[in-house]
PDB file of N, CA and C in Angstrom:
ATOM      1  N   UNK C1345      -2.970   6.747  -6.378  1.00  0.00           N
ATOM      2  CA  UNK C1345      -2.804   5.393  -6.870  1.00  0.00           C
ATOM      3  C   UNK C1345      -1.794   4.649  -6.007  1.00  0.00           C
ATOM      4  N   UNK C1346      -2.178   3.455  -6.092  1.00  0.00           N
ATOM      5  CA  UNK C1346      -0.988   2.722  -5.361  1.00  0.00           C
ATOM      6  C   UNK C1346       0.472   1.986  -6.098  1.00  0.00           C
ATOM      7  N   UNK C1347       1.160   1.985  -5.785  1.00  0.00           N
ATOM      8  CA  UNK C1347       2.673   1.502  -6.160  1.00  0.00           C
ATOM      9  C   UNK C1347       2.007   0.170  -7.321  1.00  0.00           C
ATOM     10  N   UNK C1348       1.269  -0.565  -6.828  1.00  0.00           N
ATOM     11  CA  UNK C1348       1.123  -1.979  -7.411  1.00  0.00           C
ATOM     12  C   UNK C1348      -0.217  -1.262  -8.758  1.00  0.00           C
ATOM     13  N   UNK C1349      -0.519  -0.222  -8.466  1.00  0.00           N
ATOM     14  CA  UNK C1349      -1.256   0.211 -10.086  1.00  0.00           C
ATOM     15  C   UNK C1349      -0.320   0.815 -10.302  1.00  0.00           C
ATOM     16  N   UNK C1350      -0.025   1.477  -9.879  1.00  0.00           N
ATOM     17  CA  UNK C1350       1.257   2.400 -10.973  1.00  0.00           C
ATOM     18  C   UNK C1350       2.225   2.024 -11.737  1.00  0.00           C
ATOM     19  N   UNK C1351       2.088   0.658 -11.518  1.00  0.00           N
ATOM     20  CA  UNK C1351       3.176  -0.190 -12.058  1.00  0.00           C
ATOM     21  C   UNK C1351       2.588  -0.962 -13.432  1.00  0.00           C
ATOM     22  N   UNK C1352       1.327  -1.475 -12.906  1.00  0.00           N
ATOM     23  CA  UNK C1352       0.841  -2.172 -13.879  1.00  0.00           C
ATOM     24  C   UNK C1352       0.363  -1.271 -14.761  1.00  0.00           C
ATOM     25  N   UNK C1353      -0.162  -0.024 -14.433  1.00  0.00           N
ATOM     26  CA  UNK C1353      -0.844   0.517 -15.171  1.00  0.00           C
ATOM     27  C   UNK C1353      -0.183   0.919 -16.549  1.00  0.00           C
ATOM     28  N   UNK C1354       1.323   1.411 -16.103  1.00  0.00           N
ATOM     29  CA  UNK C1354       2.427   2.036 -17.712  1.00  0.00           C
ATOM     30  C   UNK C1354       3.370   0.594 -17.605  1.00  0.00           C
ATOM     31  N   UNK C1355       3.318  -0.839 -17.206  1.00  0.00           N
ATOM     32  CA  UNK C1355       4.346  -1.204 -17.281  1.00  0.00           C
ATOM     33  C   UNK C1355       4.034  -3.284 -17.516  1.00  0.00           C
ATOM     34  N   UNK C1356       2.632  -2.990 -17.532  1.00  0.00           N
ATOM     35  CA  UNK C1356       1.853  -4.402 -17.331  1.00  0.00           C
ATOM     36  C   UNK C1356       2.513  -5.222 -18.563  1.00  0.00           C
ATOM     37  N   UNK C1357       3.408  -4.543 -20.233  1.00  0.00           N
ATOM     38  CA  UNK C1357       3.946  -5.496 -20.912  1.00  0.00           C
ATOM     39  C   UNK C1357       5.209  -5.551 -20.710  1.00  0.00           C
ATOM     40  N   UNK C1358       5.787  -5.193 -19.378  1.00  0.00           N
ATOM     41  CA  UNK C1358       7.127  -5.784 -19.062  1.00  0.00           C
ATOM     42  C   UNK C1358       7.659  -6.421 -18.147  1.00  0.00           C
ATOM     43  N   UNK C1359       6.212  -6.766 -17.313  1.00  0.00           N
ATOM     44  CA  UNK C1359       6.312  -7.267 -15.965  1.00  0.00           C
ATOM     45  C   UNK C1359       5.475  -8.439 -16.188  1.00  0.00           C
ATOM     46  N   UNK C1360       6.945  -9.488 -15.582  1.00  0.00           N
ATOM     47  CA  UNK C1360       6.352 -10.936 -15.944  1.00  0.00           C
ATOM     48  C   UNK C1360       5.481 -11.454 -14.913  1.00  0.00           C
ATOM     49  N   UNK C1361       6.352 -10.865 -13.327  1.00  0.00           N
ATOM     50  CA  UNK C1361       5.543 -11.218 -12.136  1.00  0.00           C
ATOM     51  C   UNK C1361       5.518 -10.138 -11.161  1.00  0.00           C
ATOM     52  N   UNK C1362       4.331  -9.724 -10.604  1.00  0.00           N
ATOM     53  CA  UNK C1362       4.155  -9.135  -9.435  1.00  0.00           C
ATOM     54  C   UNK C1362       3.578 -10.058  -8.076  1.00  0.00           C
ATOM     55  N   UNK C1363       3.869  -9.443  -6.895  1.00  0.00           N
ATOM     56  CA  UNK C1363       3.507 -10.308  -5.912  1.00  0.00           C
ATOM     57  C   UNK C1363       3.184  -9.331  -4.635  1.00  0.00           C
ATOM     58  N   UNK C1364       2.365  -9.182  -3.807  1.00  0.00           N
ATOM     59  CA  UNK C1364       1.744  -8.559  -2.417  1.00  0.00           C
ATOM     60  C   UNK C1364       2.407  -9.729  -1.440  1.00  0.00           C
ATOM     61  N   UNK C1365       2.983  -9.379  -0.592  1.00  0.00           N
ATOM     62  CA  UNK C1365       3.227 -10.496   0.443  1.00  0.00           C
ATOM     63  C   UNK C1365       3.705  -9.685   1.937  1.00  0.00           C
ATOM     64  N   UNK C1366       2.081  -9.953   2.457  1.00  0.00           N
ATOM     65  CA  UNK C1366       2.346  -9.368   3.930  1.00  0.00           C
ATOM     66  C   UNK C1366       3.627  -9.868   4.756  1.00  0.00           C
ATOM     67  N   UNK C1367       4.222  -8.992   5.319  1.00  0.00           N
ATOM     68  CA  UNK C1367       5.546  -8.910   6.201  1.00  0.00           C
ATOM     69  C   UNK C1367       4.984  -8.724   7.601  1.00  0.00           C
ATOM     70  N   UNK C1368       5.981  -8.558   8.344  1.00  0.00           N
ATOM     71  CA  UNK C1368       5.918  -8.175   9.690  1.00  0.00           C
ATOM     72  C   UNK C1368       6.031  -6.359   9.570  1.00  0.00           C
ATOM     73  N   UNK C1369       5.353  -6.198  10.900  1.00  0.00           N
ATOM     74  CA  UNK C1369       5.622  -4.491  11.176  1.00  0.00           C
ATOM     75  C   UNK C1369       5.200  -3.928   9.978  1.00  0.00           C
ATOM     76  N   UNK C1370       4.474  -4.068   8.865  1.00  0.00           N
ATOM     77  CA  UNK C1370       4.461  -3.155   8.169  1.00  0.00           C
ATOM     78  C   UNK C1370       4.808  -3.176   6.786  1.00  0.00           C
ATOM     79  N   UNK C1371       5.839  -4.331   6.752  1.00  0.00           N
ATOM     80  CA  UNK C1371       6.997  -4.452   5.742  1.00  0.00           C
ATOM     81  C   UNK C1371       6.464  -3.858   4.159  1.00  0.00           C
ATOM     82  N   UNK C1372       7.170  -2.971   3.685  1.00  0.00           N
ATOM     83  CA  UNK C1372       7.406  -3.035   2.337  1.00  0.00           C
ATOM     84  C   UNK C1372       8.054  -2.741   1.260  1.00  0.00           C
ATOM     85  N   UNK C1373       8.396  -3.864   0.480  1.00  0.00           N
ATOM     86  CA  UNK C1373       9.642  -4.010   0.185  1.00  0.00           C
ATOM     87  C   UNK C1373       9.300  -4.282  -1.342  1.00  0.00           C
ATOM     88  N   UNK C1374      10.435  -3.474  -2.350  1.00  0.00           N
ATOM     89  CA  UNK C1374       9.776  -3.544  -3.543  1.00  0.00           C
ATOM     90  C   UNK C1374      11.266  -4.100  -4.262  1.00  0.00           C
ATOM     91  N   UNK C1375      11.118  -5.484  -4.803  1.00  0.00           N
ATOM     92  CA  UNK C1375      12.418  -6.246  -5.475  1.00  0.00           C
ATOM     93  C   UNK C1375      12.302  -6.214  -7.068  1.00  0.00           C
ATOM     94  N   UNK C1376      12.844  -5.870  -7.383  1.00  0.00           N
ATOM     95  CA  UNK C1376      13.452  -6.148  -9.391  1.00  0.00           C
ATOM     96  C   UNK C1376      14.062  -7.503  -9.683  1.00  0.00           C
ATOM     97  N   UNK C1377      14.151  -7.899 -10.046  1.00  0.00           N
ATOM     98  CA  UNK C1377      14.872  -9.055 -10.732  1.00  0.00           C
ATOM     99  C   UNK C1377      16.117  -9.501  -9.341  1.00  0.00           C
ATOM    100  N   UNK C1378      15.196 -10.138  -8.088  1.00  0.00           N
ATOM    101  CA  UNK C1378      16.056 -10.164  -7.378  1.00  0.00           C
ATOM    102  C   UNK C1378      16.653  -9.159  -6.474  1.00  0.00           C
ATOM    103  N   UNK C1379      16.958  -8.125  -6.575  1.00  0.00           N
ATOM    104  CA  UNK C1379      17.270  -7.000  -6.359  1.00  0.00           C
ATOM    105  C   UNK C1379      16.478  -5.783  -5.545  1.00  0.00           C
ATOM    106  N   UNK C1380      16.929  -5.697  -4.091  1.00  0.00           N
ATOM    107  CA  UNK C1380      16.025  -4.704  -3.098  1.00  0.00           C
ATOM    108  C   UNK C1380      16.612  -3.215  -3.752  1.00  0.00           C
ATOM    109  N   UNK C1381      15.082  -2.352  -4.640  1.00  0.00           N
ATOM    110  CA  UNK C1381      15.146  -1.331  -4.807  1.00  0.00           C
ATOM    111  C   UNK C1381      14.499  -0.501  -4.250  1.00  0.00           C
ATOM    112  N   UNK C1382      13.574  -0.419  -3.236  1.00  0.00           N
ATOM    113  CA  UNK C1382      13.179   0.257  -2.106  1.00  0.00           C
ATOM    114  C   UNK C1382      12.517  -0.487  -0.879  1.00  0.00           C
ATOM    115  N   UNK C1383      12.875   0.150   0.108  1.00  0.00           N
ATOM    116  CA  UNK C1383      12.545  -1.092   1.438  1.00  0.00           C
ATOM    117  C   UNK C1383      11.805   0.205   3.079  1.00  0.00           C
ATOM    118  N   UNK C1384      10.606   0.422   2.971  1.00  0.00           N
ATOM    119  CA  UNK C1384      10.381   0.826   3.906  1.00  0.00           C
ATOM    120  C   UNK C1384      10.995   0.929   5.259  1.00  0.00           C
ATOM    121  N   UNK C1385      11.317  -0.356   6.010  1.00  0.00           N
ATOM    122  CA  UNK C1385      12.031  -0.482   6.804  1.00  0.00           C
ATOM    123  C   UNK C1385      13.691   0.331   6.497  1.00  0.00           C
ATOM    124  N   UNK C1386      14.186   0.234   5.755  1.00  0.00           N
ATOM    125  CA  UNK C1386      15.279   1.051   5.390  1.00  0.00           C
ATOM    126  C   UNK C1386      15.589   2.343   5.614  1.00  0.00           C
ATOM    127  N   UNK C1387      14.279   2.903   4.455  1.00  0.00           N
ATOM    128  CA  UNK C1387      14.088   4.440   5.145  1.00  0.00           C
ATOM    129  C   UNK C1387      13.293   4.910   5.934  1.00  0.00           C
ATOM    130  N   UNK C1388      13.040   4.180   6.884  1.00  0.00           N
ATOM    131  CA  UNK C1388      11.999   4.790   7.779  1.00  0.00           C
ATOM    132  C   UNK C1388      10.251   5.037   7.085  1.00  0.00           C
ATOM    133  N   UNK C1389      10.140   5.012   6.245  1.00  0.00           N
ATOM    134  CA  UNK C1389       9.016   5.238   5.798  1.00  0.00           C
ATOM    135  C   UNK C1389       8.154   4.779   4.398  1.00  0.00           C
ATOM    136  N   UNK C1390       6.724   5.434   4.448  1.00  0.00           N
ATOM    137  CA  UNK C1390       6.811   4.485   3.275  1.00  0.00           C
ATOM    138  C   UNK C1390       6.768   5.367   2.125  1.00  0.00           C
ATOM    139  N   UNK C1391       6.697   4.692   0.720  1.00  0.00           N
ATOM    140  CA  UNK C1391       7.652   5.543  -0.232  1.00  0.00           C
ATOM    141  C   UNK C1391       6.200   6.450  -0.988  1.00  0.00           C
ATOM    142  N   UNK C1392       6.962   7.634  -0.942  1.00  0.00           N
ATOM    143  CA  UNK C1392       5.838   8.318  -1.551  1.00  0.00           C
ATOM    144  C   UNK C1392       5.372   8.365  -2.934  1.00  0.00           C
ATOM    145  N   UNK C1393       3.504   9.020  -3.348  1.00  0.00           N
ATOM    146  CA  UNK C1393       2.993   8.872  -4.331  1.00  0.00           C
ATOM    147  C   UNK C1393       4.201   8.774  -5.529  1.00  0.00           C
ATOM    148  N   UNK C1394       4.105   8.083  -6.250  1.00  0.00           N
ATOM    149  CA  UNK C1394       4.858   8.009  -7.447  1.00  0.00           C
ATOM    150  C   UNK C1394       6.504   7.489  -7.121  1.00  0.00           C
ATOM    151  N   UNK C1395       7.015   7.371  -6.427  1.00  0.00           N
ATOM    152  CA  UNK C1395       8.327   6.952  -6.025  1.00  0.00           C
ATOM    153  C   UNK C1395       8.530   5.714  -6.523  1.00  0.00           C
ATOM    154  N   UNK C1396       7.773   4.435  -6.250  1.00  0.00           N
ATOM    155  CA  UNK C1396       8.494   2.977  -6.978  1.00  0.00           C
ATOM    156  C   UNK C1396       8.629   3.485  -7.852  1.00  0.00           C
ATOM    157  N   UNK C1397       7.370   3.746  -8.695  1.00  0.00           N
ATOM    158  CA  UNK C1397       6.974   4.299 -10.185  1.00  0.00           C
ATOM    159  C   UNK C1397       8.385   4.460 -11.088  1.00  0.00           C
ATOM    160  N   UNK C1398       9.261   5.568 -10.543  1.00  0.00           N
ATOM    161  CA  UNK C1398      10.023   6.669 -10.422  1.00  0.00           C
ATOM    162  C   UNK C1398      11.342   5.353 -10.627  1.00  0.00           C
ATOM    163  N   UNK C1399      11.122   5.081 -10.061  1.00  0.00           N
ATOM    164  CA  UNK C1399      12.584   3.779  -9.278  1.00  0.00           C
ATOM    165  C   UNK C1399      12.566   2.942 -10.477  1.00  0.00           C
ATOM    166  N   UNK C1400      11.391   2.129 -10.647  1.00  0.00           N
ATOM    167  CA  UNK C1400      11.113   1.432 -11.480  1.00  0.00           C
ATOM    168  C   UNK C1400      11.984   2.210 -13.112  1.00  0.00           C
ATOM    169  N   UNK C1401      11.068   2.899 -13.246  1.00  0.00           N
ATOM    170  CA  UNK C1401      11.246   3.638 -14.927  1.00  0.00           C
ATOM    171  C   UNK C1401      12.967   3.808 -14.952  1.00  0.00           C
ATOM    172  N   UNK C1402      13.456   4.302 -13.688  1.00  0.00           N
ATOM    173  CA  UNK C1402      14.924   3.993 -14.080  1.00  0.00           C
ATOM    174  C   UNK C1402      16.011   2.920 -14.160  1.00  0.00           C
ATOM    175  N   UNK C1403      15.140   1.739 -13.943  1.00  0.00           N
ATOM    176  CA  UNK C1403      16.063   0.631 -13.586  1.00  0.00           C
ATOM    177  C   UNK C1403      15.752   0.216 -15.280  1.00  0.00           C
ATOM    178  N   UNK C1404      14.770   0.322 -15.256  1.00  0.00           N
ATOM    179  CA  UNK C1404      14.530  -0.282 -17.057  1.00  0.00           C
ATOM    180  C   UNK C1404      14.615   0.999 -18.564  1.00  0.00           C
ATOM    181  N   UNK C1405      14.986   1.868 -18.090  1.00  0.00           N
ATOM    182  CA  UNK C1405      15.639   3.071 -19.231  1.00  0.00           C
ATOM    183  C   UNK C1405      14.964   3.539 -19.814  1.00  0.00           C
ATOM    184  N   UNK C1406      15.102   4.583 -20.359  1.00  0.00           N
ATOM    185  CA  UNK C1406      14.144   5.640 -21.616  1.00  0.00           C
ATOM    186  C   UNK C1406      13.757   4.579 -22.298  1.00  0.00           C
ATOM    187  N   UNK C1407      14.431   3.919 -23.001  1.00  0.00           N
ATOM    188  CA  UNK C1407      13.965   2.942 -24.181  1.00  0.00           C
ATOM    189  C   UNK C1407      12.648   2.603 -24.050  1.00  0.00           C
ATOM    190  N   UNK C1408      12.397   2.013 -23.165  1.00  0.00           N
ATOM    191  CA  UNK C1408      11.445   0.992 -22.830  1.00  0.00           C
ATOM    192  C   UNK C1408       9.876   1.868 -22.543  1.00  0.00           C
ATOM    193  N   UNK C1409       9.043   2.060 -23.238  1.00  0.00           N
ATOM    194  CA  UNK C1409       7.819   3.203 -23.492  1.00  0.00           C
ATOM    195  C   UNK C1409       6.641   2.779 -21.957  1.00  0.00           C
ATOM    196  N   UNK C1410       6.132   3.546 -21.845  1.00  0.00           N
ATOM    197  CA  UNK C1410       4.687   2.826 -21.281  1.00  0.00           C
ATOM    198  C   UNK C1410       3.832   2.426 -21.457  1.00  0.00           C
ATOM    199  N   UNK C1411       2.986   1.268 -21.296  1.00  0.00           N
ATOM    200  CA  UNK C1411       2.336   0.581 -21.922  1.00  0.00           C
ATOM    201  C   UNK C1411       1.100   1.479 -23.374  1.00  0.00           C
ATOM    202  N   UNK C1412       0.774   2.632 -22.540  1.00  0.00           N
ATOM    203  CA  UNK C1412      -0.094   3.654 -23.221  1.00  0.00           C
ATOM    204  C   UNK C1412       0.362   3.898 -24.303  1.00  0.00           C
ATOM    205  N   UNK C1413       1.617   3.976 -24.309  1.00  0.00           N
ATOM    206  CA  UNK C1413       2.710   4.788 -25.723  1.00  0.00           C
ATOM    207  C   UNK C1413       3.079   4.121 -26.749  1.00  0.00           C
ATOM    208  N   UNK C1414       2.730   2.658 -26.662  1.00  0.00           N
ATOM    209  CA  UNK C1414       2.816   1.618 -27.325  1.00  0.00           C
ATOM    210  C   UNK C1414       2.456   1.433 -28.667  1.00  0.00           C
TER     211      UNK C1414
END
């Protein structure tokens, strides 16, 4: 799956906006509320299966269920 389903898929009632926006070289860059929480260019690479996912679920806490669990 890709970063942009994995997101929507457990997280589509907490996400007000998503956005794709081709970069240069490659770019990809995944922002929170403002906020660079993973950046290809950064680490050299790009982020593996499940990693935003991963990033994501911790910026917004146990509390907060996945959409499925609802």
């Amino acid at each position: 799956m890709s970063a942009v389903s994995d997101l929507l898929t457990d997280y589509q009632h907490v996400i007000d906006d998503i956005r794709l926006v081709a970069g240069d070289n490659g770019a990809f860059e995944v922002v929170v509320d403002g906020e660079l929480v993973y950046s290809k260019h950064a680490t050299g690479r790009h982020a593996e299966p499940g990693e935003v996912l991963g990033i994501f679920r911790d910026i917004l806490g146990a509390d907060v269920p996945v959409y499925a669990d609802q």
